[in-house]
Amino acid sequence: MTTYLEYWLRMTQCALKGSRAYYVWLFILLVFISLGGVSYYHHLTEGLEVTNMTDQVSWGLGIANFVYFVGVAASAVLLVYPAYIKKHKEIKEVVIIGEQLAFTAIVMCLLFIFTDIGRPERLWHLMPFLGGKLNLPSSLLAWDVVVFNVYLILNMHIPGYLLYTLYRGEKPKWYLYSPFVMISIFFAISIHTVTAFLLSGLGTRYFWNTAIMAPRFLVSAFAVGPAILFIILHVVKRYSLLDVKAPVFEYFKNVMRVTLPVNLFLLGCELFKELYPDTLHASSAHYLFFGLDGHNMLTKFIWPAIAMNITAMIIVVTPKLRAHPIWFLAACILSIVGIWVEKGMGLIFPGFIPTPLGEIVEYAPNLGEIFVSLGITALGALIFTVITKVSITILTGGLRMPSEDDPFEPRIIRHD
Protein backbone atom coordinates (compact mmCIF):
# COMPACT_ATOMS: atom_id res chain seq x y z
CA MET A 1 0.00 0.00 0.00
CA THR A 2 2.86 2.38 0.87
CA THR A 3 4.47 1.74 -2.50
CA TYR A 4 1.21 2.49 -4.29
CA LEU A 5 0.73 5.74 -2.37
CA GLU A 6 4.31 6.73 -3.20
CA TYR A 7 3.54 5.97 -6.84
CA TRP A 8 0.62 8.42 -6.79
CA LEU A 9 2.69 11.00 -4.93
CA ARG A 10 5.45 10.84 -7.55
CA MET A 11 2.95 11.02 -10.39
CA THR A 12 1.48 14.14 -8.78
CA GLN A 13 4.94 15.67 -8.47
CA CYS A 14 5.61 14.87 -12.12
CA ALA A 15 2.29 16.42 -13.20
CA LEU A 16 3.04 19.64 -11.34
CA LYS A 17 6.51 20.10 -12.88
CA GLY A 18 6.85 21.73 -16.25
CA SER A 19 8.04 24.60 -18.36
CA ARG A 20 6.56 28.10 -18.47
CA ALA A 21 4.59 27.14 -21.58
CA TYR A 22 3.14 24.17 -19.69
CA TYR A 23 1.97 26.39 -16.83
CA VAL A 24 0.54 28.97 -19.25
CA TRP A 25 -1.44 26.21 -20.99
CA LEU A 26 -2.79 24.96 -17.66
CA PHE A 27 -3.68 28.53 -16.64
CA ILE A 28 -5.64 29.11 -19.85
CA LEU A 29 -7.55 25.89 -19.29
CA LEU A 30 -8.29 26.86 -15.68
CA VAL A 31 -9.70 30.20 -16.86
CA PHE A 32 -12.16 28.44 -19.16
CA ILE A 33 -12.99 25.89 -16.45
CA SER A 34 -13.78 28.76 -14.07
CA LEU A 35 -16.01 30.48 -16.63
CA GLY A 36 -17.80 27.18 -17.23
CA GLY A 37 -18.19 26.61 -13.50
CA VAL A 38 -19.70 30.05 -12.92
CA SER A 39 -22.10 29.62 -15.84
CA TYR A 40 -23.15 26.17 -14.65
CA TYR A 41 -23.76 27.50 -11.14
CA HIS A 42 -26.08 30.09 -12.72
CA HIS A 43 -27.94 27.31 -14.55
CA LEU A 44 -28.13 25.25 -11.39
CA THR A 45 -29.53 28.00 -9.20
CA GLU A 46 -31.83 29.70 -11.71
CA GLY A 47 -32.91 26.64 -13.66
CA LEU A 48 -32.71 25.85 -17.37
CA GLU A 49 -35.01 28.78 -18.15
CA VAL A 50 -31.84 30.92 -18.31
CA THR A 51 -30.67 28.81 -21.27
CA ASN A 52 -32.10 29.04 -24.76
CA MET A 53 -33.53 25.54 -24.53
CA THR A 54 -37.32 25.36 -24.67
CA ASP A 55 -40.13 22.85 -24.31
CA GLN A 56 -39.88 22.36 -28.07
CA VAL A 57 -36.07 21.97 -28.22
CA SER A 58 -35.10 20.35 -24.93
CA TRP A 59 -31.68 19.01 -25.94
CA GLY A 60 -29.10 21.74 -26.45
CA LEU A 61 -25.42 22.23 -27.06
CA GLY A 62 -24.44 19.84 -24.27
CA ILE A 63 -26.19 16.85 -25.88
CA ALA A 64 -24.75 17.78 -29.28
CA ASN A 65 -21.25 17.73 -27.79
CA PHE A 66 -22.06 14.52 -25.93
CA VAL A 67 -22.85 12.72 -29.18
CA TYR A 68 -19.63 14.00 -30.75
CA PHE A 69 -17.33 13.02 -27.90
CA VAL A 70 -18.88 9.56 -27.57
CA GLY A 71 -17.40 9.00 -31.01
CA VAL A 72 -14.02 10.28 -29.87
CA ALA A 73 -14.11 7.78 -27.00
CA ALA A 74 -15.13 4.92 -29.25
CA SER A 75 -12.34 5.66 -31.73
CA ALA A 76 -9.75 4.40 -29.22
CA VAL A 77 -10.56 0.94 -30.51
CA LEU A 78 -8.66 1.87 -33.67
CA LEU A 79 -5.47 1.76 -31.59
CA VAL A 80 -6.49 -0.97 -29.15
CA TYR A 81 -7.25 -3.61 -31.78
CA PRO A 82 -4.00 -3.42 -33.80
CA ALA A 83 -1.91 -2.92 -30.65
CA TYR A 84 -3.17 -5.79 -28.50
CA ILE A 85 -4.76 -8.19 -30.99
CA LYS A 86 -2.58 -7.75 -34.10
CA LYS A 87 0.56 -7.08 -32.01
CA HIS A 88 1.49 -3.99 -34.03
CA LYS A 89 4.68 -2.92 -32.23
CA GLU A 90 4.71 0.78 -33.19
CA ILE A 91 1.04 1.27 -32.32
CA LYS A 92 1.43 -0.61 -29.04
CA GLU A 93 4.00 1.99 -27.98
CA VAL A 94 1.34 4.73 -28.09
CA VAL A 95 -1.87 2.81 -27.40
CA ILE A 96 -1.99 4.07 -23.82
CA ILE A 97 -2.41 7.62 -25.09
CA GLY A 98 -5.42 6.50 -27.13
CA GLU A 99 -6.91 4.78 -24.09
CA GLN A 100 -6.39 7.89 -22.01
CA LEU A 101 -8.11 9.95 -24.71
CA ALA A 102 -11.06 7.54 -24.48
CA PHE A 103 -11.12 7.89 -20.69
CA THR A 104 -11.07 11.68 -20.96
CA ALA A 105 -13.78 11.74 -23.61
CA ILE A 106 -16.05 9.55 -21.46
CA VAL A 107 -15.58 11.87 -18.48
CA MET A 108 -16.50 14.81 -20.72
CA CYS A 109 -19.58 12.97 -22.04
CA LEU A 110 -20.79 12.31 -18.51
CA LEU A 111 -20.28 15.97 -17.61
CA PHE A 112 -22.15 17.15 -20.73
CA ILE A 113 -25.10 15.01 -19.67
CA PHE A 114 -24.79 16.04 -16.03
CA THR A 115 -24.89 19.76 -16.86
CA ASP A 116 -27.61 19.46 -19.49
CA ILE A 117 -30.30 17.67 -17.48
CA GLY A 118 -31.05 20.60 -15.18
CA ARG A 119 -31.69 18.55 -12.04
CA PRO A 120 -28.53 16.43 -11.57
CA GLU A 121 -29.53 15.38 -8.05
CA ARG A 122 -32.17 13.18 -9.66
CA LEU A 123 -29.45 10.94 -11.07
CA TRP A 124 -29.82 8.78 -7.97
CA HIS A 125 -32.99 7.42 -9.56
CA LEU A 126 -30.62 5.45 -11.83
CA MET A 127 -28.58 4.03 -8.95
CA PRO A 128 -29.99 0.78 -7.53
CA PHE A 129 -27.71 0.86 -4.47
CA LEU A 130 -29.29 4.20 -3.47
CA GLY A 131 -32.84 2.98 -3.88
CA GLY A 132 -33.17 3.88 -7.57
CA LYS A 133 -33.91 1.54 -10.46
CA LEU A 134 -32.12 1.08 -13.76
CA ASN A 135 -35.11 -0.41 -15.58
CA LEU A 136 -33.04 -2.95 -17.45
CA PRO A 137 -33.48 -4.34 -20.05
CA SER A 138 -36.34 -2.14 -21.32
CA SER A 139 -34.67 1.27 -20.91
CA LEU A 140 -32.12 2.33 -23.53
CA LEU A 141 -30.97 5.09 -21.19
CA ALA A 142 -30.15 2.43 -18.60
CA TRP A 143 -28.11 0.52 -21.18
CA ASP A 144 -26.28 3.73 -21.99
CA VAL A 145 -25.45 4.22 -18.30
CA VAL A 146 -24.14 0.66 -18.05
CA VAL A 147 -21.94 0.67 -21.15
CA PHE A 148 -20.51 4.11 -20.38
CA ASN A 149 -19.53 3.25 -16.84
CA VAL A 150 -18.05 -0.14 -17.80
CA TYR A 151 -16.05 1.45 -20.63
CA LEU A 152 -14.85 4.19 -18.27
CA ILE A 153 -13.64 1.63 -15.71
CA LEU A 154 -11.93 -0.47 -18.40
CA ASN A 155 -10.06 2.57 -19.70
CA MET A 156 -8.96 3.40 -16.19
CA HIS A 157 -7.82 -0.14 -15.37
CA ILE A 158 -5.93 -1.21 -18.51
CA PRO A 159 -3.54 1.77 -18.92
CA GLY A 160 -3.39 2.23 -15.15
CA TYR A 161 -2.24 -1.35 -14.58
CA LEU A 162 0.26 -1.32 -17.46
CA LEU A 163 1.80 1.97 -16.33
CA TYR A 164 2.06 0.78 -12.72
CA THR A 165 3.87 -2.43 -13.69
CA LEU A 166 6.19 -0.42 -15.92
CA TYR A 167 6.88 1.96 -13.03
CA ARG A 168 7.77 -1.03 -10.85
CA GLY A 169 9.94 -2.54 -13.58
CA GLU A 170 7.79 -5.66 -13.73
CA LYS A 171 6.34 -7.61 -16.61
CA PRO A 172 2.52 -7.23 -16.72
CA LYS A 173 0.52 -10.40 -16.16
CA TRP A 174 -1.53 -11.02 -19.29
CA TYR A 175 -4.59 -12.29 -17.42
CA LEU A 176 -4.84 -8.97 -15.55
CA TYR A 177 -5.29 -6.89 -18.71
CA SER A 178 -5.74 -8.99 -21.89
CA PRO A 179 -9.30 -10.18 -21.09
CA PHE A 180 -10.26 -6.62 -20.29
CA VAL A 181 -8.83 -5.45 -23.61
CA MET A 182 -11.15 -7.85 -25.44
CA ILE A 183 -14.11 -6.61 -23.40
CA SER A 184 -13.16 -2.97 -24.04
CA ILE A 185 -13.29 -3.54 -27.82
CA PHE A 186 -16.86 -4.75 -27.46
CA PHE A 187 -17.81 -1.81 -25.26
CA ALA A 188 -16.12 0.74 -27.55
CA ILE A 189 -18.56 -0.30 -30.26
CA SER A 190 -21.41 -0.54 -27.76
CA ILE A 191 -21.22 3.00 -26.39
CA HIS A 192 -21.80 4.55 -29.78
CA THR A 193 -24.31 1.95 -30.90
CA VAL A 194 -26.48 2.37 -27.81
CA THR A 195 -26.27 6.17 -28.18
CA ALA A 196 -27.45 5.83 -31.79
CA PHE A 197 -30.30 3.55 -30.68
CA LEU A 198 -31.34 6.19 -28.13
CA LEU A 199 -31.98 8.56 -31.03
CA SER A 200 -33.27 6.19 -33.70
CA GLY A 201 -35.59 4.53 -31.19
CA LEU A 202 -37.62 7.74 -30.86
CA GLY A 203 -40.31 6.93 -33.38
CA THR A 204 -41.89 10.40 -33.42
CA ARG A 205 -38.58 12.06 -34.36
CA TYR A 206 -38.43 11.04 -38.00
CA PHE A 207 -35.09 12.73 -38.64
CA TRP A 208 -33.41 10.30 -36.23
CA ASN A 209 -35.60 7.29 -36.96
CA THR A 210 -33.24 5.63 -39.42
CA ALA A 211 -31.58 2.22 -39.53
CA ILE A 212 -28.19 3.61 -40.52
CA MET A 213 -27.83 5.86 -37.48
CA ALA A 214 -25.49 3.43 -35.69
CA PRO A 215 -23.27 2.80 -38.76
CA ARG A 216 -23.11 6.57 -39.38
CA PHE A 217 -22.06 7.17 -35.79
CA LEU A 218 -19.33 4.53 -35.91
CA VAL A 219 -17.94 5.57 -39.28
CA SER A 220 -17.86 9.26 -38.35
CA ALA A 221 -16.16 8.31 -35.07
CA PHE A 222 -13.51 6.36 -36.99
CA ALA A 223 -12.99 9.40 -39.22
CA VAL A 224 -12.64 12.06 -36.55
CA GLY A 225 -10.80 9.95 -33.95
CA PRO A 226 -7.70 9.35 -36.11
CA ALA A 227 -7.68 13.06 -37.02
CA ILE A 228 -7.56 14.06 -33.34
CA LEU A 229 -4.98 11.39 -32.49
CA PHE A 230 -2.85 12.38 -35.49
CA ILE A 231 -2.59 15.95 -34.17
CA ILE A 232 -2.06 14.87 -30.55
CA LEU A 233 0.69 12.41 -31.41
CA HIS A 234 2.44 15.00 -33.58
CA VAL A 235 2.51 17.33 -30.55
CA VAL A 236 3.74 14.45 -28.36
CA LYS A 237 6.48 13.59 -30.84
CA ARG A 238 7.62 17.20 -31.09
CA TYR A 239 7.55 18.18 -27.41
CA SER A 240 8.33 14.96 -25.51
CA LEU A 241 10.87 12.14 -25.53
CA LEU A 242 8.31 9.62 -26.77
CA ASP A 243 9.26 8.64 -30.29
CA VAL A 244 6.07 8.13 -32.26
CA LYS A 245 7.03 6.06 -35.28
CA ALA A 246 6.07 6.94 -38.86
CA PRO A 247 3.92 3.78 -39.35
CA VAL A 248 1.53 5.08 -36.69
CA PHE A 249 0.84 8.23 -38.71
CA GLU A 250 0.54 6.19 -41.92
CA TYR A 251 -1.98 3.97 -40.17
CA PHE A 252 -4.16 6.99 -39.33
CA LYS A 253 -3.94 8.21 -42.92
CA ASN A 254 -5.05 4.82 -44.23
CA VAL A 255 -7.98 4.68 -41.83
CA MET A 256 -9.17 8.16 -42.78
CA ARG A 257 -8.75 7.34 -46.47
CA VAL A 258 -11.56 4.81 -46.00
CA THR A 259 -13.76 6.32 -43.31
CA LEU A 260 -14.10 9.88 -44.63
CA PRO A 261 -15.55 8.79 -48.02
CA VAL A 262 -17.82 6.22 -46.33
CA ASN A 263 -19.07 8.89 -43.92
CA LEU A 264 -20.04 11.12 -46.83
CA PHE A 265 -21.59 8.17 -48.65
CA LEU A 266 -23.83 7.40 -45.66
CA LEU A 267 -24.79 11.08 -45.41
CA GLY A 268 -25.73 10.96 -49.11
CA CYS A 269 -27.86 7.86 -48.51
CA GLU A 270 -29.63 9.65 -45.70
CA LEU A 271 -30.25 12.72 -47.87
CA PHE A 272 -31.73 10.55 -50.64
CA LYS A 273 -34.01 8.76 -48.20
CA GLU A 274 -35.24 12.06 -46.81
CA LEU A 275 -35.52 14.26 -49.88
CA TYR A 276 -36.40 12.01 -52.83
CA PRO A 277 -39.76 10.74 -51.49
CA ASP A 278 -40.28 14.30 -50.16
CA THR A 279 -42.89 13.32 -47.58
CA LEU A 280 -43.91 15.34 -44.52
CA HIS A 281 -41.37 13.29 -42.56
CA ALA A 282 -38.60 15.13 -44.41
CA SER A 283 -39.46 18.48 -42.80
CA SER A 284 -36.45 18.37 -40.44
CA ALA A 285 -34.11 17.63 -43.35
CA HIS A 286 -35.65 20.50 -45.32
CA TYR A 287 -35.14 22.79 -42.34
CA LEU A 288 -31.51 21.72 -41.92
CA PHE A 289 -30.42 21.97 -45.55
CA PHE A 290 -32.72 24.55 -47.11
CA GLY A 291 -34.61 26.26 -44.31
CA LEU A 292 -38.31 25.96 -43.53
CA ASP A 293 -40.89 28.75 -43.59
CA GLY A 294 -38.17 31.40 -43.37
CA HIS A 295 -36.28 29.67 -40.57
CA ASN A 296 -32.75 28.80 -41.70
CA MET A 297 -30.37 29.25 -38.80
CA LEU A 298 -28.70 25.82 -39.25
CA THR A 299 -28.39 26.12 -43.02
CA LYS A 300 -25.54 28.59 -42.50
CA PHE A 301 -23.57 25.89 -40.67
CA ILE A 302 -24.40 22.59 -42.36
CA TRP A 303 -23.27 23.50 -45.89
CA PRO A 304 -19.85 24.81 -44.78
CA ALA A 305 -19.52 21.63 -42.67
CA ILE A 306 -20.24 19.42 -45.68
CA ALA A 307 -17.79 21.48 -47.75
CA MET A 308 -15.14 20.90 -45.05
CA ASN A 309 -15.78 17.16 -45.05
CA ILE A 310 -15.62 16.97 -48.85
CA THR A 311 -12.38 18.98 -48.91
CA ALA A 312 -10.87 16.74 -46.22
CA MET A 313 -11.90 13.66 -48.19
CA ILE A 314 -10.32 14.99 -51.39
CA ILE A 315 -7.06 15.59 -49.52
CA VAL A 316 -6.90 12.14 -47.92
CA VAL A 317 -7.73 10.23 -51.11
CA THR A 318 -5.22 12.19 -53.22
CA PRO A 319 -1.76 10.61 -52.72
CA LYS A 320 0.24 13.82 -53.28
CA LEU A 321 -1.92 15.89 -50.94
CA ARG A 322 -2.10 13.11 -48.35
CA ALA A 323 1.69 12.85 -48.28
CA HIS A 324 2.12 16.57 -47.69
CA PRO A 325 2.17 17.25 -43.90
CA ILE A 326 0.50 20.67 -44.10
CA TRP A 327 -2.29 19.48 -46.38
CA PHE A 328 -2.94 16.45 -44.23
CA LEU A 329 -2.97 18.56 -41.08
CA ALA A 330 -5.54 20.79 -42.80
CA ALA A 331 -7.60 17.69 -43.64
CA CYS A 332 -7.54 16.65 -39.98
CA ILE A 333 -8.71 20.07 -38.78
CA LEU A 334 -11.41 20.27 -41.46
CA SER A 335 -12.75 16.82 -40.62
CA ILE A 336 -12.73 17.56 -36.86
CA VAL A 337 -14.75 20.76 -37.32
CA GLY A 338 -16.93 19.48 -40.18
CA ILE A 339 -17.99 16.31 -38.38
CA TRP A 340 -18.55 18.26 -35.14
CA VAL A 341 -21.11 20.43 -36.93
CA GLU A 342 -22.66 17.57 -38.93
CA LYS A 343 -22.88 15.13 -36.04
CA GLY A 344 -23.58 17.65 -33.28
CA MET A 345 -25.80 20.61 -34.02
CA GLY A 346 -26.56 19.29 -37.53
CA LEU A 347 -28.04 16.11 -36.10
CA ILE A 348 -29.47 16.93 -32.69
CA PHE A 349 -31.18 20.30 -33.19
CA PRO A 350 -33.13 19.45 -36.39
CA GLY A 351 -34.58 16.40 -34.67
CA PHE A 352 -36.77 18.82 -32.69
CA ILE A 353 -37.59 21.16 -35.57
CA PRO A 354 -40.41 21.12 -36.43
CA THR A 355 -42.07 19.46 -33.45
CA PRO A 356 -44.52 16.56 -33.96
CA LEU A 357 -47.27 19.22 -33.77
CA GLY A 358 -45.67 21.23 -36.58
CA GLU A 359 -44.29 24.09 -34.46
CA ILE A 360 -41.02 25.64 -35.62
CA VAL A 361 -38.97 26.92 -32.68
CA GLU A 362 -35.32 27.45 -33.52
CA TYR A 363 -32.55 27.00 -31.00
CA ALA A 364 -29.14 28.64 -30.68
CA PRO A 365 -27.10 28.30 -27.47
CA ASN A 366 -26.61 31.45 -25.43
CA LEU A 367 -23.31 32.61 -23.98
CA GLY A 368 -23.84 30.74 -20.71
CA GLU A 369 -24.38 27.43 -22.49
CA ILE A 370 -21.30 28.05 -24.65
CA PHE A 371 -19.20 28.76 -21.55
CA VAL A 372 -20.41 25.56 -19.86
CA SER A 373 -19.42 23.53 -22.93
CA LEU A 374 -16.07 25.32 -23.19
CA GLY A 375 -15.49 24.70 -19.48
CA ILE A 376 -16.11 20.97 -19.85
CA THR A 377 -13.90 20.82 -22.93
CA ALA A 378 -11.15 22.69 -21.06
CA LEU A 379 -11.49 20.32 -18.11
CA GLY A 380 -11.13 17.38 -20.48
CA ALA A 381 -8.05 18.99 -22.03
CA LEU A 382 -6.60 19.55 -18.55
CA ILE A 383 -7.17 15.94 -17.51
CA PHE A 384 -5.72 14.63 -20.76
CA THR A 385 -2.69 16.95 -20.58
CA VAL A 386 -1.82 15.91 -17.04
CA ILE A 387 -2.30 12.15 -17.39
CA THR A 388 -0.54 12.10 -20.76
CA LYS A 389 2.44 14.00 -19.35
CA VAL A 390 2.77 11.50 -16.50
CA SER A 391 2.28 8.44 -18.68
CA ILE A 392 4.85 9.63 -21.23
CA THR A 393 7.33 10.16 -18.42
CA ILE A 394 6.77 6.56 -17.29
CA LEU A 395 6.82 5.16 -20.83
CA THR A 396 10.16 6.83 -21.58
CA GLY A 397 11.77 5.67 -18.33
CA GLY A 398 11.71 9.05 -16.63
CA LEU A 399 9.71 7.81 -13.65
CA ARG A 400 10.54 4.49 -12.03
CA MET A 401 10.25 3.02 -8.58
CA PRO A 402 13.45 3.84 -6.64
CA SER A 403 15.90 1.01 -6.34
CA GLU A 404 16.93 -0.47 -3.02
CA ASP A 405 20.36 1.14 -3.41
CA ASP A 406 18.87 4.62 -3.52
CA PRO A 407 15.33 4.45 -2.15
CA PHE A 408 14.80 8.18 -1.64
CA GLU A 409 15.68 9.47 -5.10
CA PRO A 410 13.16 8.49 -7.75
CA ARG A 411 14.49 9.15 -11.20
CA ILE A 412 12.45 11.97 -12.72
CA ILE A 413 13.33 13.52 -16.04
CA ARG A 414 11.59 16.70 -17.11
CA HIS A 415 9.33 16.35 -20.14
CA ASP A 416 8.12 19.83 -20.91
Short mmCIF file of C-alpha atoms in Angstrom, two decimals, residues 1 37 66 83 110 144-145 154 157 162 179 207 210 233 241 265 277 281 333 376 396 410:
data_model
loop_
_atom_site.label_atom_id
_atom_site.label_comp_id
_atom_site.label_asym_id
_atom_site.label_seq_id
_atom_site.Cartn_x
_atom_site.Cartn_y
_atom_site.Cartn_z
CA MET A 1 0.00 0.00 0.00
CA GLY A 37 -18.19 26.61 -13.50
CA PHE A 66 -22.06 14.52 -25.93
CA ALA A 83 -1.91 -2.92 -30.65
CA LEU A 110 -20.79 12.31 -18.51
CA ASP A 144 -26.28 3.73 -21.99
CA VAL A 145 -25.45 4.22 -18.30
CA LEU A 154 -11.93 -0.47 -18.40
CA HIS A 157 -7.82 -0.14 -15.37
CA LEU A 162 0.26 -1.32 -17.46
CA PRO A 179 -9.30 -10.18 -21.09
CA PHE A 207 -35.09 12.73 -38.64
CA THR A 210 -33.24 5.63 -39.42
CA LEU A 233 0.69 12.41 -31.41
CA LEU A 241 10.87 12.14 -25.53
CA PHE A 265 -21.59 8.17 -48.65
CA PRO A 277 -39.76 10.74 -51.49
CA HIS A 281 -41.37 13.29 -42.56
CA ILE A 333 -8.71 20.07 -38.78
CA ILE A 376 -16.11 20.97 -19.85
CA THR A 396 10.16 6.83 -21.58
CA PRO A 410 13.16 8.49 -7.75
#
